Short mmCIF file of C-alpha atoms (C1' of nucleotides) in Angstrom, two decimals:
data_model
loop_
_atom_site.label_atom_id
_atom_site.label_comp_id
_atom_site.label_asym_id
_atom_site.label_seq_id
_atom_site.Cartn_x
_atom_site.Cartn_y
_atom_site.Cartn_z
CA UNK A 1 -104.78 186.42 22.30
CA UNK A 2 -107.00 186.11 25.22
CA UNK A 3 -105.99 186.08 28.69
CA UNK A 4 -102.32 187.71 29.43
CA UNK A 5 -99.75 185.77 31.09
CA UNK A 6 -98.51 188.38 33.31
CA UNK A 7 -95.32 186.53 33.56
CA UNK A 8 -94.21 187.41 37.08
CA UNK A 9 -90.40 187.21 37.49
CA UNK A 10 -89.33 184.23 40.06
CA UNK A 11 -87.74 186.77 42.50
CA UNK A 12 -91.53 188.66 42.83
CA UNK A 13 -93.28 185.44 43.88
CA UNK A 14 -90.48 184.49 46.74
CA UNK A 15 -90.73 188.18 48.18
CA UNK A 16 -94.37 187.96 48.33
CA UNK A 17 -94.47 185.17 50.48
CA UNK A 18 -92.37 187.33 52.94
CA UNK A 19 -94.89 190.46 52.14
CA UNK A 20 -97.78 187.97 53.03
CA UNK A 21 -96.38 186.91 56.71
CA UNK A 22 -95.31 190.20 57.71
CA UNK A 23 -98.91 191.71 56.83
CA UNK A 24 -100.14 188.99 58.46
CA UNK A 25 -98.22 189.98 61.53
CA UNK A 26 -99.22 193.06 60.75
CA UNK A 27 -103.22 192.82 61.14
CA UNK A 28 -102.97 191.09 64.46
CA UNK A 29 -100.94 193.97 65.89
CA UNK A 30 -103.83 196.02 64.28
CA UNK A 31 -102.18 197.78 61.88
CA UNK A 32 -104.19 198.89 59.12
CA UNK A 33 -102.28 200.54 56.61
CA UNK A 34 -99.02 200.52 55.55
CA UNK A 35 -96.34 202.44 53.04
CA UNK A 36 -94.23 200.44 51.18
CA UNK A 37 -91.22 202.69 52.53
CA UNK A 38 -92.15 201.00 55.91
CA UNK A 39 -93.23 197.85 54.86
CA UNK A 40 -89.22 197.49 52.58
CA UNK A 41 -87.75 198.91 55.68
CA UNK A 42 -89.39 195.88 58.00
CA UNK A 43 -87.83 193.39 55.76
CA UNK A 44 -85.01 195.05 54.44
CA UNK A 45 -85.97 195.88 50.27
CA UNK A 46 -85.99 199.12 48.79
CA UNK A 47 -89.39 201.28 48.66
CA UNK A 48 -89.34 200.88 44.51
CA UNK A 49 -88.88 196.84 45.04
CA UNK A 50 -92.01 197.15 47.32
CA UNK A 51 -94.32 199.22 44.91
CA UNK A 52 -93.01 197.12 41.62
CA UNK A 53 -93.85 193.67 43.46
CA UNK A 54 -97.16 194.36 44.45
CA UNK A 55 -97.88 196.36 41.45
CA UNK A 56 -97.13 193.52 39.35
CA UNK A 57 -100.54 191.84 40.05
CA UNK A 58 -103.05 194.69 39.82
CA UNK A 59 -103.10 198.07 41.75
CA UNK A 60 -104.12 197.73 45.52
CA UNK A 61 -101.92 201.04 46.52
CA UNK A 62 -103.86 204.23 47.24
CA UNK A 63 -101.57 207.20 46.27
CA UNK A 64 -100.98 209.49 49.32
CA UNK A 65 -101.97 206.56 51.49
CA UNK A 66 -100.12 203.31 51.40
CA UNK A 67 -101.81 200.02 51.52
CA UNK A 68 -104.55 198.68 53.55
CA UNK A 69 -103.21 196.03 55.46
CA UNK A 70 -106.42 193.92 54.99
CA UNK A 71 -107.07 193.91 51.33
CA UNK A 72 -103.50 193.56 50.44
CA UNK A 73 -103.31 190.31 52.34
CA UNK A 74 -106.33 188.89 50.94
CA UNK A 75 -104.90 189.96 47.59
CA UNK A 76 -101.12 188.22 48.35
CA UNK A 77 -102.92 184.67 49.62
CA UNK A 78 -105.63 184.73 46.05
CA UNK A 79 -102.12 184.93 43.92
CA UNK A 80 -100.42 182.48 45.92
CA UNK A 81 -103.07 180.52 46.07
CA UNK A 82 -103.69 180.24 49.84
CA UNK A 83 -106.70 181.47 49.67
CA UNK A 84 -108.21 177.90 49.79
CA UNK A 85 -106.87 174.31 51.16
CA UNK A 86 -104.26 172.62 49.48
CA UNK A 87 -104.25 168.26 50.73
CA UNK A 88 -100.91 167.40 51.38
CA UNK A 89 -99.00 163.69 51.39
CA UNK A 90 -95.49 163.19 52.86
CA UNK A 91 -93.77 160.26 52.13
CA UNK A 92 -91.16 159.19 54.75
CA UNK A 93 -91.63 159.36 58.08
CA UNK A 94 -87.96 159.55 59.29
CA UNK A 95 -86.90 162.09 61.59
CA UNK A 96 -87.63 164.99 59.13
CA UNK A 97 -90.85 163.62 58.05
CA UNK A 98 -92.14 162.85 61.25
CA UNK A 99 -91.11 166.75 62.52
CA UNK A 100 -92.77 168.25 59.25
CA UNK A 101 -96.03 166.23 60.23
CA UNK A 102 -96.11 168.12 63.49
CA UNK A 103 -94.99 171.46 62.37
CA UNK A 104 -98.72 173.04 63.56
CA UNK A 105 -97.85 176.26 61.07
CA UNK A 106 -98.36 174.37 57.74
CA UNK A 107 -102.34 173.62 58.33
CA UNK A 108 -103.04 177.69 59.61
CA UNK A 109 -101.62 178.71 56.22
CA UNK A 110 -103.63 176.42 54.33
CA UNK A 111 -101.56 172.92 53.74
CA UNK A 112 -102.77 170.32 55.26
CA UNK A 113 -101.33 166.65 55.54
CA UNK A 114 -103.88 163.63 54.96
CA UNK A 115 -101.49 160.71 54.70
CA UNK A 116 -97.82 159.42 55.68
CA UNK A 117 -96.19 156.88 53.89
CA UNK A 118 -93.16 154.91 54.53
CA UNK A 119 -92.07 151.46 53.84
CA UNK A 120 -90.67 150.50 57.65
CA UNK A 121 -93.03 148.07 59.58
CA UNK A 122 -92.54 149.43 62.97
CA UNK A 123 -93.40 152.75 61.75
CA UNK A 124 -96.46 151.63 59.64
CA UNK A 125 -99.80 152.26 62.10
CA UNK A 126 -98.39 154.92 64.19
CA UNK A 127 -100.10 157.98 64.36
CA UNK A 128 -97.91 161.28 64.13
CA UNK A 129 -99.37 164.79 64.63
CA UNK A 130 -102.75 164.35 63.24
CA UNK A 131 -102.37 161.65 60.59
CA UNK A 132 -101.19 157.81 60.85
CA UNK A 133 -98.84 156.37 58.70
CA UNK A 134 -99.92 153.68 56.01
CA UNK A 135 -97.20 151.55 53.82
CA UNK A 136 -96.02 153.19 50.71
CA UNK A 137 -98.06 150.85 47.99
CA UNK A 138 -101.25 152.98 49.27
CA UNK A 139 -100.15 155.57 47.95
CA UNK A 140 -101.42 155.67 44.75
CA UNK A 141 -105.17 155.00 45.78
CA UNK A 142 -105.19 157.85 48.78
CA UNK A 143 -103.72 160.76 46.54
CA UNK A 144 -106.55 159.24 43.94
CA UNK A 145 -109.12 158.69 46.62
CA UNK A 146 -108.53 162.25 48.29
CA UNK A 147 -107.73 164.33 44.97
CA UNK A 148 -104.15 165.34 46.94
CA UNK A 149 -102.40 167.84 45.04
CA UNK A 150 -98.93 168.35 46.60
CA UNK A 151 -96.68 165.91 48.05
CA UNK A 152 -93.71 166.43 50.47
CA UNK A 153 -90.62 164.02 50.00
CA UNK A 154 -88.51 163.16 53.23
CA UNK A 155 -86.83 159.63 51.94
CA UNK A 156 -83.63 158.78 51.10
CA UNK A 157 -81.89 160.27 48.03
CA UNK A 158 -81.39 156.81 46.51
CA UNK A 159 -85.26 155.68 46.66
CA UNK A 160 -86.53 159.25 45.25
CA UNK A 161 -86.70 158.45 41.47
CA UNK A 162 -88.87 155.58 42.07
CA UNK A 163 -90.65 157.91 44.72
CA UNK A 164 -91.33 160.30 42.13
CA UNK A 165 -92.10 158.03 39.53
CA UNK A 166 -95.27 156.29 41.83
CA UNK A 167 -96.38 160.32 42.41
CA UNK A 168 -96.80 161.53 38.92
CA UNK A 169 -98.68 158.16 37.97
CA UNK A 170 -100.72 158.86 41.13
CA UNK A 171 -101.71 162.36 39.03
CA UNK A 172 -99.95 164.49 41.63
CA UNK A 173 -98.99 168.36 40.97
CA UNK A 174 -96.47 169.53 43.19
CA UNK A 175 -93.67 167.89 44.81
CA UNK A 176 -91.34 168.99 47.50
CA UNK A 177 -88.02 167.59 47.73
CA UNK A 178 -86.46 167.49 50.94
CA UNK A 179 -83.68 164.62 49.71
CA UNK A 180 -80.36 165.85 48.18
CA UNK A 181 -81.04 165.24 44.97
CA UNK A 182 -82.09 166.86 41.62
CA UNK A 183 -85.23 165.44 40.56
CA UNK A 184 -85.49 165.06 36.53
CA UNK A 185 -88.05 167.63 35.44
CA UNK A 186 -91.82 165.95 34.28
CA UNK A 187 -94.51 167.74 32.42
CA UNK A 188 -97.17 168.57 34.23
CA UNK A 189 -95.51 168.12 37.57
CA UNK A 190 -94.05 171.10 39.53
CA UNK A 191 -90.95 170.57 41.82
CA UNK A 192 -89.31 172.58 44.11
CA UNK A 193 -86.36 171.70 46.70
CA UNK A 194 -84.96 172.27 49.95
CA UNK A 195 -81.55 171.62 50.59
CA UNK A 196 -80.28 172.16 54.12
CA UNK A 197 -76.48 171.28 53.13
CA UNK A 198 -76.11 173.73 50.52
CA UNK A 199 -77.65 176.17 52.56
CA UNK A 200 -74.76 175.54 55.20
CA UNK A 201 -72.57 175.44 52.31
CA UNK A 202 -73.73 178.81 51.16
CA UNK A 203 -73.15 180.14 54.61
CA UNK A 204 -69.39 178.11 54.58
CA UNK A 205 -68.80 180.57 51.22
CA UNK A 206 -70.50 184.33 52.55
CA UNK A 207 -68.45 183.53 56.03
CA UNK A 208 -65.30 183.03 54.42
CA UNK A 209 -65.88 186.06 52.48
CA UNK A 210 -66.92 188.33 55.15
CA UNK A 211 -63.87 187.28 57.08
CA UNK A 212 -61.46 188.07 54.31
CA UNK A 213 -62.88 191.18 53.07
CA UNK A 214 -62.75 192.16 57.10
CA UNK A 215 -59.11 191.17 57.70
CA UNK A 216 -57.27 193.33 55.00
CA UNK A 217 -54.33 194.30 56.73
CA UNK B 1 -55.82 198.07 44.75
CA UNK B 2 -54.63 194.55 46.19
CA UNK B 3 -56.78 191.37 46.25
CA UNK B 4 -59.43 191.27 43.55
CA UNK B 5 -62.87 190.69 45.41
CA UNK B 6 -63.97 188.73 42.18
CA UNK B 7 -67.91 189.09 42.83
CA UNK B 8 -69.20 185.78 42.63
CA UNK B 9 -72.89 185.81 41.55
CA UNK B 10 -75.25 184.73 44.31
CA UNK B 11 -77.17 182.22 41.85
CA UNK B 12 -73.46 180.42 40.74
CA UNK B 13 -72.66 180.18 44.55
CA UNK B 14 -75.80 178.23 44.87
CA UNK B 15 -75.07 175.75 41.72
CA UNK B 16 -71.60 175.42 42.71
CA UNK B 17 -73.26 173.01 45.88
CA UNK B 18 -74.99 171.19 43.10
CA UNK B 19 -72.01 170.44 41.04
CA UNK B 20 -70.33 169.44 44.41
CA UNK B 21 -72.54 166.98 45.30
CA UNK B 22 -72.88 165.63 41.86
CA UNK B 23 -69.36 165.11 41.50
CA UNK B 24 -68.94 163.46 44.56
CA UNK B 25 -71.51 160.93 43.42
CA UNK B 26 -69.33 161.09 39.99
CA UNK B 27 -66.14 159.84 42.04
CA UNK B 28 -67.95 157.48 43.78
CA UNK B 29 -69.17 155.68 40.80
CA UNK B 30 -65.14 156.05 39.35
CA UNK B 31 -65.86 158.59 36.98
CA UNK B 32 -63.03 160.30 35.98
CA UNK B 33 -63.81 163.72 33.56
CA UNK B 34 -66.79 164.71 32.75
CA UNK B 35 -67.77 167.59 29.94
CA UNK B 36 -69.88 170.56 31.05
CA UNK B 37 -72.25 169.50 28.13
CA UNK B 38 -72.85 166.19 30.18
CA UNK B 39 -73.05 167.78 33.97
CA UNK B 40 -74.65 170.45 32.31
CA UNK B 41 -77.64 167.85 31.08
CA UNK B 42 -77.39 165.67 34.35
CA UNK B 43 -78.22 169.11 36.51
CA UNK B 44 -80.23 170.63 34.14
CA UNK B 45 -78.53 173.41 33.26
CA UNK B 46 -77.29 174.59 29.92
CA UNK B 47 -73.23 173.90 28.93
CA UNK B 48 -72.63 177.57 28.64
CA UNK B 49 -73.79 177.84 32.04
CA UNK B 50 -71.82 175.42 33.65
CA UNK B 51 -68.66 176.43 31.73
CA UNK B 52 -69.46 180.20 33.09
CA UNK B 53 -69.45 179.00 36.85
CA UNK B 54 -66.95 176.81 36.49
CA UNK B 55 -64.40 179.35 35.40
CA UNK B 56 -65.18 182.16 37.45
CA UNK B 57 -62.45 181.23 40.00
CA UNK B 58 -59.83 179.54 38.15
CA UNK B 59 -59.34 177.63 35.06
CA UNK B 60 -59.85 173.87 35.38
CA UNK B 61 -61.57 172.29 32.52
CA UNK B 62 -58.91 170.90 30.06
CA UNK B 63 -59.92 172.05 26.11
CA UNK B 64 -60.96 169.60 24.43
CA UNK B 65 -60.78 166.74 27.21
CA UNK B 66 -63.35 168.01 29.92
CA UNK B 67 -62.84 168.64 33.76
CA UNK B 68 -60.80 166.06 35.60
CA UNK B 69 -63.64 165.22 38.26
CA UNK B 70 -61.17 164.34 41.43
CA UNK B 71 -59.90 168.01 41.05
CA UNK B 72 -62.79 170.12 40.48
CA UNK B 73 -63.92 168.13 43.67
CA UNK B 74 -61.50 169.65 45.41
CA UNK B 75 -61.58 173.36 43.76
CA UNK B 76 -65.50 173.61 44.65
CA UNK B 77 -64.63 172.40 48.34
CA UNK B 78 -61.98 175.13 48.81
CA UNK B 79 -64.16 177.56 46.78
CA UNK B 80 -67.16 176.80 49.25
CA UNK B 81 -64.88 176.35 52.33
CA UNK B 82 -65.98 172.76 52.80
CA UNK B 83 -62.64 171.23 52.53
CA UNK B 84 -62.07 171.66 56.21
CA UNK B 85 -64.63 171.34 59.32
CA UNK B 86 -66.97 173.65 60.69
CA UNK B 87 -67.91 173.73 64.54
CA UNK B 88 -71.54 174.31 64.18
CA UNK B 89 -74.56 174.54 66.97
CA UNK B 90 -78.40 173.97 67.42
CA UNK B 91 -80.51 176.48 69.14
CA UNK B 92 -83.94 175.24 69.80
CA UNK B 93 -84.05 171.37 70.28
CA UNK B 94 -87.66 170.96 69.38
CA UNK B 95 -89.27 168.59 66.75
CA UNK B 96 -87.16 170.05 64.46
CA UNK B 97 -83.84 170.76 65.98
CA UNK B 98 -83.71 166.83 67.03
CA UNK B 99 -84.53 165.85 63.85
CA UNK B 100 -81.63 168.31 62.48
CA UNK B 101 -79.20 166.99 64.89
CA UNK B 102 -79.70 163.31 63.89
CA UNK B 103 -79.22 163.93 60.50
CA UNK B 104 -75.74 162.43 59.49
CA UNK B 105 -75.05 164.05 56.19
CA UNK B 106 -73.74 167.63 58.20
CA UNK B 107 -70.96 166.00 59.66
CA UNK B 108 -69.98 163.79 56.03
CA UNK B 109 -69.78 167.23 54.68
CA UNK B 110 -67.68 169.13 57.27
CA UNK B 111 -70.52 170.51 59.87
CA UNK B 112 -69.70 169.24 62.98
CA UNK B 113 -72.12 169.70 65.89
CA UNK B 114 -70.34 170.91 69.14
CA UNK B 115 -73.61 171.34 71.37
CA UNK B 116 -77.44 171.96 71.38
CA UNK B 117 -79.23 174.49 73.26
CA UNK B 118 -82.85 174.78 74.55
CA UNK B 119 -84.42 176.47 77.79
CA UNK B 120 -87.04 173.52 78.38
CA UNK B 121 -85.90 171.20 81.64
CA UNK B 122 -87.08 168.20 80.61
CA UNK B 123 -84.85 168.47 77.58
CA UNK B 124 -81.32 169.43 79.24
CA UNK B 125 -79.17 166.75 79.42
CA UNK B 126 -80.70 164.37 77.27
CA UNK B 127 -78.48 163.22 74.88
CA UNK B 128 -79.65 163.32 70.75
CA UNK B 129 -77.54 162.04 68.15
CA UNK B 130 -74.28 162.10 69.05
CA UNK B 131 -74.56 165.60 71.19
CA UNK B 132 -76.12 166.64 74.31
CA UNK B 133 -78.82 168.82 74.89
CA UNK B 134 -77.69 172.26 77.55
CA UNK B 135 -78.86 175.07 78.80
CA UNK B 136 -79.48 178.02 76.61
CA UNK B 137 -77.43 180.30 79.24
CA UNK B 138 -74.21 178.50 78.91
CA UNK B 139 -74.77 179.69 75.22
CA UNK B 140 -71.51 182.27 75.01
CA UNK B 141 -69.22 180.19 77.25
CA UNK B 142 -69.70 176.70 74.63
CA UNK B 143 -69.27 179.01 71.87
CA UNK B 144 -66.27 181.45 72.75
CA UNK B 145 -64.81 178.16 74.65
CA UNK B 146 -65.22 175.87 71.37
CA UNK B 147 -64.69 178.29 69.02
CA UNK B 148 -67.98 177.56 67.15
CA UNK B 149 -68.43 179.56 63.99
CA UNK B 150 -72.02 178.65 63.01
CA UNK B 151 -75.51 178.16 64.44
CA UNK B 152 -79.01 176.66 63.44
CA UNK B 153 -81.45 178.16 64.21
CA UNK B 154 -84.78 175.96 65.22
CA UNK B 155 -86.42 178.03 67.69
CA UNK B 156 -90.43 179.56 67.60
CA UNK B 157 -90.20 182.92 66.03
CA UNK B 158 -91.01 185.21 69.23
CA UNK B 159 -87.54 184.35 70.59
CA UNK B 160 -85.20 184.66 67.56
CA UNK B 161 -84.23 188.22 68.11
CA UNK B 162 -83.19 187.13 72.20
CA UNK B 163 -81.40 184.24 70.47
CA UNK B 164 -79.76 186.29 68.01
CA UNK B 165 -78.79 188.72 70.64
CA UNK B 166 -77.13 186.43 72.44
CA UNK B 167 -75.04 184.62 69.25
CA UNK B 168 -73.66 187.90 68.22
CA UNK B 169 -72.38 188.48 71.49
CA UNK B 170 -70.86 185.33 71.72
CA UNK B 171 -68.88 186.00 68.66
CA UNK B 172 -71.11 184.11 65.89
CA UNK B 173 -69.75 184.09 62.11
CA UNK B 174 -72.98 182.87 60.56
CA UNK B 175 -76.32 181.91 61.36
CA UNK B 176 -79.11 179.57 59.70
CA UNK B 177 -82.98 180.31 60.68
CA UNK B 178 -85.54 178.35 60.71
CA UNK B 179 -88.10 180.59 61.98
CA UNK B 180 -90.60 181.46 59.71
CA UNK B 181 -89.10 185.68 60.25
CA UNK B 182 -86.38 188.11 59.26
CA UNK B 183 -83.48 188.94 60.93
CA UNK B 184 -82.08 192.01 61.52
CA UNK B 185 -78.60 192.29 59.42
CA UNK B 186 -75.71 192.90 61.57
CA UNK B 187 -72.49 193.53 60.60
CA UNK B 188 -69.87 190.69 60.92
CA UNK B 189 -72.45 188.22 61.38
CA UNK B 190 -73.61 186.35 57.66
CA UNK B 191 -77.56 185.31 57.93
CA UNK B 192 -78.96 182.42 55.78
CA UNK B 193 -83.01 181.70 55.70
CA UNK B 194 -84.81 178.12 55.43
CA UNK B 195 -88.51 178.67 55.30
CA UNK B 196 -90.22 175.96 54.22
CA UNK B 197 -93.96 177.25 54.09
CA UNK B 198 -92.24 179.99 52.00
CA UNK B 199 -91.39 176.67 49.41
CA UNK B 200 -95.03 175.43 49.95
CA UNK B 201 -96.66 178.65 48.51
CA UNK B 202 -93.98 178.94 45.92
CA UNK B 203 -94.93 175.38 44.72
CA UNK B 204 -98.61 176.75 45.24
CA UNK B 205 -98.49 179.88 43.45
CA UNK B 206 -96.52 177.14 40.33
CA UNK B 207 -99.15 174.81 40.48
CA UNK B 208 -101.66 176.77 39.84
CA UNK B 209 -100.01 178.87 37.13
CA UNK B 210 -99.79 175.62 35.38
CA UNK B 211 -103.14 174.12 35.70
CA UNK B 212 -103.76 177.74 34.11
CA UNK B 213 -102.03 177.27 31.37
CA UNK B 214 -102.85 173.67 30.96
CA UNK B 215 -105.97 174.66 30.68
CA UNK B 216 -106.66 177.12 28.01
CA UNK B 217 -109.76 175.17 26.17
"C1'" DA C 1 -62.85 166.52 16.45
"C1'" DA C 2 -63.98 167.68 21.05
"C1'" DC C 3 -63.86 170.75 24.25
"C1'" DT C 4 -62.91 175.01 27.30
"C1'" DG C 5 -62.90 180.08 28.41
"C1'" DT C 6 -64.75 184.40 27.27
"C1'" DG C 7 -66.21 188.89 24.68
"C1'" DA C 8 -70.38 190.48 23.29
"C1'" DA C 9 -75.38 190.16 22.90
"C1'" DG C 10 -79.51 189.36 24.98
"C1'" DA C 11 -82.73 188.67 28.77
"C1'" DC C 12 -84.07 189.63 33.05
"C1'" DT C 13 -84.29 192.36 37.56
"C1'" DT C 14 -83.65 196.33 40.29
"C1'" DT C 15 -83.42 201.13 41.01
"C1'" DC C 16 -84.24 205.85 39.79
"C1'" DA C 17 -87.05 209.62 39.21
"C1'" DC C 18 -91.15 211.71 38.30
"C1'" DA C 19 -96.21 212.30 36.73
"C1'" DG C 20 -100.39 212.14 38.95
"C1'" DC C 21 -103.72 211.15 42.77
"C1'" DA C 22 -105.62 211.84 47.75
"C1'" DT D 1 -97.42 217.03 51.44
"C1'" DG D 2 -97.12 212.01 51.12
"C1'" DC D 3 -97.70 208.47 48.56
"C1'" DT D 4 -98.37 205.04 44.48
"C1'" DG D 5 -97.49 203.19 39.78
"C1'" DT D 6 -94.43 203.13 36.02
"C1'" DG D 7 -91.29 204.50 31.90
"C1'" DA D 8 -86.65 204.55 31.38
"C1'" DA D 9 -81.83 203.78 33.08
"C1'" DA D 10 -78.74 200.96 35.37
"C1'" DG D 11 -77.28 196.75 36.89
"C1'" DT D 12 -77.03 191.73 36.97
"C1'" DC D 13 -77.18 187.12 35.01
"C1'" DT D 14 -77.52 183.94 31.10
"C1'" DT D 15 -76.75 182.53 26.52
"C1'" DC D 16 -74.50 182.72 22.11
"C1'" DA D 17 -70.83 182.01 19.28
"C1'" DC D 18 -66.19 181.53 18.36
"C1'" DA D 19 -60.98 181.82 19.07
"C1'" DG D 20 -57.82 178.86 20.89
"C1'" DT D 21 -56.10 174.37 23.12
"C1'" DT D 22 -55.40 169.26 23.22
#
DNA sequence: AACTGTGAAGACTTTCACAGCA
DNA sequence: TGCTGTGAAAGTCTTCACAGTT
């Protein structure tokens, strides 16, 4: 009965994300408006998917016009929350974790790592990209000491419940799952997952597809 | 008016991986049938749900027994084309692409690396996991030569559409980026998308929606 | 009794098509 | 004219509920 709760489908939120980067793009080609016919044709959505996303969170459109580049990108990061810093653990430092730590893109759009934690000795110490790695029973007092929020998992499916279970004691809110594994749902927690192998497997499926549909004799 | 295209839903393709790889952990630990009630609560999915995926190609559960988990196994690995091996390759042997190539789990589930290119001297002939690091030029001759069906994608945005260019030609079934942009659709060729700051602002844009709702005093 | 497969209902998402503004 | 925002239609996906099998 007092603030709405807009309840924007799951579909919206990951085509916004792809809105955001392009108008990003966008501004630093100078580009300072934009229709949503163009901006649907640039990454492939109809014109009424365009205008029914962005309408979704207010009205930023100016009939006749389009949308200026500017305000609607400011707009996109505020509901996606990028708008401000978001402090970052990963936990394992394999070869995944260690190339996330250096991937330079996730600190422009606002994530940025202040720990690594692993269990290995001969990793312990080292220092990759910008942060050095400390053993895996810290973990508890950085995310406290630091306020982290969102924590990136790059271990071993087997070790992730325990993983998981150290995190949410820790009072962390968002957890990224690199490991293939289905992580059991906690209150309070969000949890998302990346899964390179059933992407491939996805792509195994659509190929096969395509190559039937294209060989009717 | 011959073969039946059957129309898969895109969001059952996706589960199917899940059952997959649940199974297989099923067989390992000599599990024999399972009921969609109990994958259904191990995945987190509701029974009707499962029972829907399940049969959209075929008829395997047995009333009033379950599924026989050895041969759903194999029905989801023929369904998803995994039940034989795919040549795959690398493009862009960065951070990323090494850490890609090293990762064992492809080639347990039927993606074979062939090759690995990049452009960058000091990286040609180096050898990373258990392929060897060539010249981006020799591109269409490994491919057309080997027969290779998919690539990865791990190269810096400016050069994917070059890179794409130059897979098409070479006779590419299916491609998986990366790089944080869209590509093009072209016909014959099936395109699949990691973005993993796309993830981050997802699990953003969540975490904040909760602590909103958490909230409410 | 325990369970699957599925028609039909319901929920959700996309697309159409047009009123209204610049 | 060129464009947005949106009610309503169409399309897609999920869930219910039950007939039928073991």
């Amino acid at each position: 009965m007092s603030t709405s709760p807009k309840a924007i489908p799951e579909p919206t939120v990951r085509r916004l994300t792809l809105y955001l980067r392009h108008l990003e793009q966008l501004t630093g080609k100078g580009m300072h408006k934009i229709s949503s016919r163009q901006l649907g044709e640039d990454l492939h959505l109809g014109p009424a998917q365009v205008r029914r996303d962005l309408a979704t969170f207010g009205q930023f459109g100016q009939p006749g016009m389009g949308y200026k580049v500017a305000s609607l990108v400011e707009q996109l990061r505020k509901v996606l929350g990028v708008n401000r810093v978001w402090k970052v653990v990963l936990v394992g430092a394999g070869q995944l974790g260690q190339a996330l730590l250096r991937y330079e893109a996730f600190d422009r759009q606002g994530f940025h790592f202040v720990a690594a934690f692993d269990t290995d000795p001969f990793k312990i110490g080292k220092k990759v990209g910008a942060v050095r790695i400390v053993h895996l029973d810290t973990l508890e007092e950085v995310i406290r000491a630091e306020c982290v929020q969102l924590a990136i998992l790059a271990v071993p499916a087997a070790v992730v419940p325990q993983v998981v279970e150290k995190l949410t004691k820790a009072g962390i809110h968002g957890i990224l799952n690199f490991a293939p594994t289905s992580i059991e749902p906690i209150p309070g927690v969000v949890v998302d997952h990346v899964d390179v192998t059933a992407h491939l497997e996805q792509l195994s499926f659509r190929v096969i597809r395509m190559l039937e549909e294209t060989d009717q004799t």
